[in-house]
N, CA and C of each residue as an Amber inpcrd file, in Angstrom:
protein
   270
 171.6220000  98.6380000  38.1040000 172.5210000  99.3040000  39.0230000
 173.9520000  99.2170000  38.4800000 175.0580000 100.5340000  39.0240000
 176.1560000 100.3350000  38.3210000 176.7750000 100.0470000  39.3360000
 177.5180000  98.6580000  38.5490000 178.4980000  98.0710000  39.5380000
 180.0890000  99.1040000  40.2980000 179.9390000  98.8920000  41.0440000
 180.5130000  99.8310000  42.1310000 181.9630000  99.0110000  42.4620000
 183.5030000  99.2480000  42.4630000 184.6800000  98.1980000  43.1080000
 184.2050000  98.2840000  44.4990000 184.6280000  96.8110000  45.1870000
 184.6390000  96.6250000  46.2280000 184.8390000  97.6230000  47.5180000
 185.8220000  98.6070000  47.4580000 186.4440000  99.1600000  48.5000000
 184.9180000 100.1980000  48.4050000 184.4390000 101.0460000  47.1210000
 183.4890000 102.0390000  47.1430000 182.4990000 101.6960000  47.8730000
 181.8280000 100.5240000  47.6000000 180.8740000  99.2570000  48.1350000
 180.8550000  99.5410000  49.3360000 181.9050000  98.6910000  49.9590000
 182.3410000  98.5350000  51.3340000 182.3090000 100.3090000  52.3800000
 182.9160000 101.0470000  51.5280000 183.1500000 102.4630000  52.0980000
 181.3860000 103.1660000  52.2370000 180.9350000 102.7220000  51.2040000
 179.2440000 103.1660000  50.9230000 178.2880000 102.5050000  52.3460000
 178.2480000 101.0170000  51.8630000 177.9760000 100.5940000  52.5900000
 178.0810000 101.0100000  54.8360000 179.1820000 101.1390000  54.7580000
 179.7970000 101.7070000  56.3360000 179.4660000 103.3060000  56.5450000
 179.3610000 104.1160000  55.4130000 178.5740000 105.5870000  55.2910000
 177.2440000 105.4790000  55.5570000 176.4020000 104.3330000  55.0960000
 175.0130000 104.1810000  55.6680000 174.8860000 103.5690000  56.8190000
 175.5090000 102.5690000  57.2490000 175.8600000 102.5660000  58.1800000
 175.6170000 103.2040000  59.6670000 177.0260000 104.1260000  59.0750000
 177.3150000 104.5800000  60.4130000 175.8670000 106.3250000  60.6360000
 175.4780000 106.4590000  59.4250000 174.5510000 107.3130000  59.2950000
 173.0330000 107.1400000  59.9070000 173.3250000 105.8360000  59.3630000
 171.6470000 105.4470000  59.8770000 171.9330000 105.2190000  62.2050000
 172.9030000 104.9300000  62.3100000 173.1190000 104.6910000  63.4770000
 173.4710000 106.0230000  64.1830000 173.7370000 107.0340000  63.9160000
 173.6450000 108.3840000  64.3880000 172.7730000 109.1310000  64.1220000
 171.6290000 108.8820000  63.3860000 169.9790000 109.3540000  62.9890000
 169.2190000 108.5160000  64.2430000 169.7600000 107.2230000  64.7800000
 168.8840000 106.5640000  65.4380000 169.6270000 106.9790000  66.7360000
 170.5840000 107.0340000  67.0060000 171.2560000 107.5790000  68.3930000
 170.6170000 109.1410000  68.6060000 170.8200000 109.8000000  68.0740000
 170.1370000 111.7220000  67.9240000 168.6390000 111.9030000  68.0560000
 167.8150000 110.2400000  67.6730000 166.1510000 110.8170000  67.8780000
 166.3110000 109.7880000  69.7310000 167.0620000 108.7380000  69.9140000
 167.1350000 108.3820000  71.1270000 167.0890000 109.5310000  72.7600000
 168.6300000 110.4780000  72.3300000 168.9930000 111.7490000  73.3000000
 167.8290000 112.6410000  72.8060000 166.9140000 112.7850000  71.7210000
 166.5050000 113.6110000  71.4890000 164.7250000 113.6660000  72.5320000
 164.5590000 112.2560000  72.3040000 163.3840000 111.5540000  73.1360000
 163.7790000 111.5400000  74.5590000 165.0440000 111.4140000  75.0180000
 165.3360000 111.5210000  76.5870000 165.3580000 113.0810000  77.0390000
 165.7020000 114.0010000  76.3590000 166.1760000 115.2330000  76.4640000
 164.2020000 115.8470000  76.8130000 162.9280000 115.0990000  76.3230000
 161.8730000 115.3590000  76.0690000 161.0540000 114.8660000  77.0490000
 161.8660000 113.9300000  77.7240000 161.0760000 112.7260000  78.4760000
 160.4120000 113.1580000  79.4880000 159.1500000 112.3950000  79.9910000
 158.4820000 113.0900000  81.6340000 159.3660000 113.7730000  82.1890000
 160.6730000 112.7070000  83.0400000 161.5200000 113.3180000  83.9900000
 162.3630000 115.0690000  83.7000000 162.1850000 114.7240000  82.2880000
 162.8180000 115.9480000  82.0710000 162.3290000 117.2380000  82.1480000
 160.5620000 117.2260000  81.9280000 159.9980000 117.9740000  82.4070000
 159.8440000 118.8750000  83.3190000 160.2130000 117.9940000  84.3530000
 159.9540000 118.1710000  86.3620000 161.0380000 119.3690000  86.2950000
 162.0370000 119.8870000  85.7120000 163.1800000 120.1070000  85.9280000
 163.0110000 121.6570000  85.7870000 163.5240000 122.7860000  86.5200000
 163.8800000 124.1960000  86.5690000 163.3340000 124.3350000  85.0300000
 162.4970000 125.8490000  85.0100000 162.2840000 126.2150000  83.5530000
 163.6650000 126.6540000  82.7050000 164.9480000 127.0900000  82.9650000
 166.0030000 127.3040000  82.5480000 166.4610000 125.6700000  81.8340000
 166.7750000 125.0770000  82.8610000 167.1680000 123.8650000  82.6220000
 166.0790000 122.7600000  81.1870000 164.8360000 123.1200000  81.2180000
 163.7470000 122.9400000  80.5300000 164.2050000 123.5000000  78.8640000
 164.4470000 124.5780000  79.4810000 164.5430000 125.4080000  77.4450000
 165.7690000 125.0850000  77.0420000 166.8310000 124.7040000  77.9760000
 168.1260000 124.1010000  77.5150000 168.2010000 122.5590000  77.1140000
 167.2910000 122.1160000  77.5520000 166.7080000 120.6830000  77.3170000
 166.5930000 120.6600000  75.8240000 164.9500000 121.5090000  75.5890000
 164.5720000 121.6020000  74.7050000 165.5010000 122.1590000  73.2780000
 166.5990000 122.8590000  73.4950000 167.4200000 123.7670000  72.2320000
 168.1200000 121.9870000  72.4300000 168.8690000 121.2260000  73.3860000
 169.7380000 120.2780000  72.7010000 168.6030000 119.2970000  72.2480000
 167.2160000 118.8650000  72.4820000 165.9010000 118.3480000  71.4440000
 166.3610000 118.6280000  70.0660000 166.2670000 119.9490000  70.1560000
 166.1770000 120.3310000  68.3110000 167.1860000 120.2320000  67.6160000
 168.4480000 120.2320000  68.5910000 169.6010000 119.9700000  67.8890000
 170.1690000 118.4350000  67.2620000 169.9610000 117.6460000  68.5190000
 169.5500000 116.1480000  68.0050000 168.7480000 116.0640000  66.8490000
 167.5700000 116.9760000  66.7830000 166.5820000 116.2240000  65.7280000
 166.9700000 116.5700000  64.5030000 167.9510000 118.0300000  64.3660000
 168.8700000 118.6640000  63.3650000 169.8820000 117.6400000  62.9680000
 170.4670000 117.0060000  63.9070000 172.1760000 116.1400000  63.6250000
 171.0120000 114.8140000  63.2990000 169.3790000 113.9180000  63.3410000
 169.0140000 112.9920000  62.9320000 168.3880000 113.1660000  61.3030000
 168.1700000 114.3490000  61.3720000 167.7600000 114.6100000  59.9770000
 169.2370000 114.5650000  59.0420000 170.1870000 115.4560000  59.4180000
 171.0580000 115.2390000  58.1880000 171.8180000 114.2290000  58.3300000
 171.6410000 113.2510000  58.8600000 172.1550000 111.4920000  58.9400000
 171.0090000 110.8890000  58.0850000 169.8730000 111.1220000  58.6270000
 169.4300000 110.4470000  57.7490000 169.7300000 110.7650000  56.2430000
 169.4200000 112.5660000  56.1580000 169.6420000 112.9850000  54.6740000
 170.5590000 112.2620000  53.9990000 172.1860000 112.0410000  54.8030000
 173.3810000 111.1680000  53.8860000 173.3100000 110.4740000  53.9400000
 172.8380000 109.3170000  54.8180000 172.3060000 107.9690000  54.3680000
 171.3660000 107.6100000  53.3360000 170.4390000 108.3030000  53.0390000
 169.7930000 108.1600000  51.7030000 170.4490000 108.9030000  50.6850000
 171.1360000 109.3600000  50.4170000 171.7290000 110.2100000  49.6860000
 173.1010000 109.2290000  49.1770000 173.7120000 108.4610000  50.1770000
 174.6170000 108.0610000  50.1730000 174.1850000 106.5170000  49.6510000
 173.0740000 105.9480000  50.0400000 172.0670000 104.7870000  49.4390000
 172.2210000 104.7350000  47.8740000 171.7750000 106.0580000  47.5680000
 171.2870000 106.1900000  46.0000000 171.9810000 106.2360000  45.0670000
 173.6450000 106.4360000  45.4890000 174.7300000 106.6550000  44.7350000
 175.0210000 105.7030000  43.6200000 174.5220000 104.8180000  43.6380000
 174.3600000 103.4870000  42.7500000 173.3940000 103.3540000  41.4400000
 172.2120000 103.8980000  42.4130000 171.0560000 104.5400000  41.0860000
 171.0990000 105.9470000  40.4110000 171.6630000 106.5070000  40.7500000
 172.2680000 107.9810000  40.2740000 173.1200000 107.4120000  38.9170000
 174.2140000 106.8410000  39.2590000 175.0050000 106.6620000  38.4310000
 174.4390000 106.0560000  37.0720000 173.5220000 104.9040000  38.0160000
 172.9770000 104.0470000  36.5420000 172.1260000 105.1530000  35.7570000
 171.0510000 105.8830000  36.4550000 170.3360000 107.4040000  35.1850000
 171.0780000 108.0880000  34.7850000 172.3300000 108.6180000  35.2030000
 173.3690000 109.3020000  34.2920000 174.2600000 108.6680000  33.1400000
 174.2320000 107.1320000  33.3900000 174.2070000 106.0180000  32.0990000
 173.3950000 106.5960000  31.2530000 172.3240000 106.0790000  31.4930000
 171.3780000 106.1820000  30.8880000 170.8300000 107.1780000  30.2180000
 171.2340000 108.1910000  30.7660000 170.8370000 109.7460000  30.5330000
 172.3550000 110.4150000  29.3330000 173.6900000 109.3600000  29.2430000
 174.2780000 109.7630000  28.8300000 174.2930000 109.1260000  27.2510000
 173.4250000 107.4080000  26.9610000 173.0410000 107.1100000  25.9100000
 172.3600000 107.6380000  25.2530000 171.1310000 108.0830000  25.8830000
 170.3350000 109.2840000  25.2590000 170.3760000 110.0450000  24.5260000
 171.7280000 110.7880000  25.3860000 172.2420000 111.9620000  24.2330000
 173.2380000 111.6680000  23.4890000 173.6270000 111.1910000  23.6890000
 174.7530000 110.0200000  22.8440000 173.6530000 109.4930000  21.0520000
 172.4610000 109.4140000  21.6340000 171.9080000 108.5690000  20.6030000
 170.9950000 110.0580000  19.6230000 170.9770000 110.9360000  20.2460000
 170.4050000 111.8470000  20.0300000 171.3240000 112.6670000  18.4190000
């Protein structure tokens, strides 16, 4: 892995973070928005339910997406090392 300064670290670190915690907040509203009670409720009120469902599950997917994305930034760097000896040696 390529060593990363502190502040990147720290800034990386708080990007997964706060990513992984708004992937887990968005499938939470997304599961309440779905729930029995919510069911019972006017069919209007039901399909409006359901569009903010998908939208949560939209805003948990691309949290998660930058949290792994934002994870990997470390191993990226080290194969583009690596990928740059290569041709370097080539």
């Amino acid at each position: 892995m390529v060593q990363l300064p502190g502040a990147v670290l720290l800034y990386g670190c708080l990007l997964v973070a706060g990513s992984g915690a708004t992937a887990l907040w968005s499938l939470v509203q997304a599961a309440l928005d779905l729930a029995p009670a919510a069911r019972r409720r006017s069919p209007a009120v039901r399909a409006t339910a359901r569009a903010a469902a998908r939208s949560h599950l939209g805003r948990a997917t691309s949290a998660t997406a930058v949290a792994l994305l934002a994870a990997g930034v470390p191993s990226l760097l080290q194969h583009l090392r690596w990928l740059a000896v290569l041709v370097g040696a080539v």
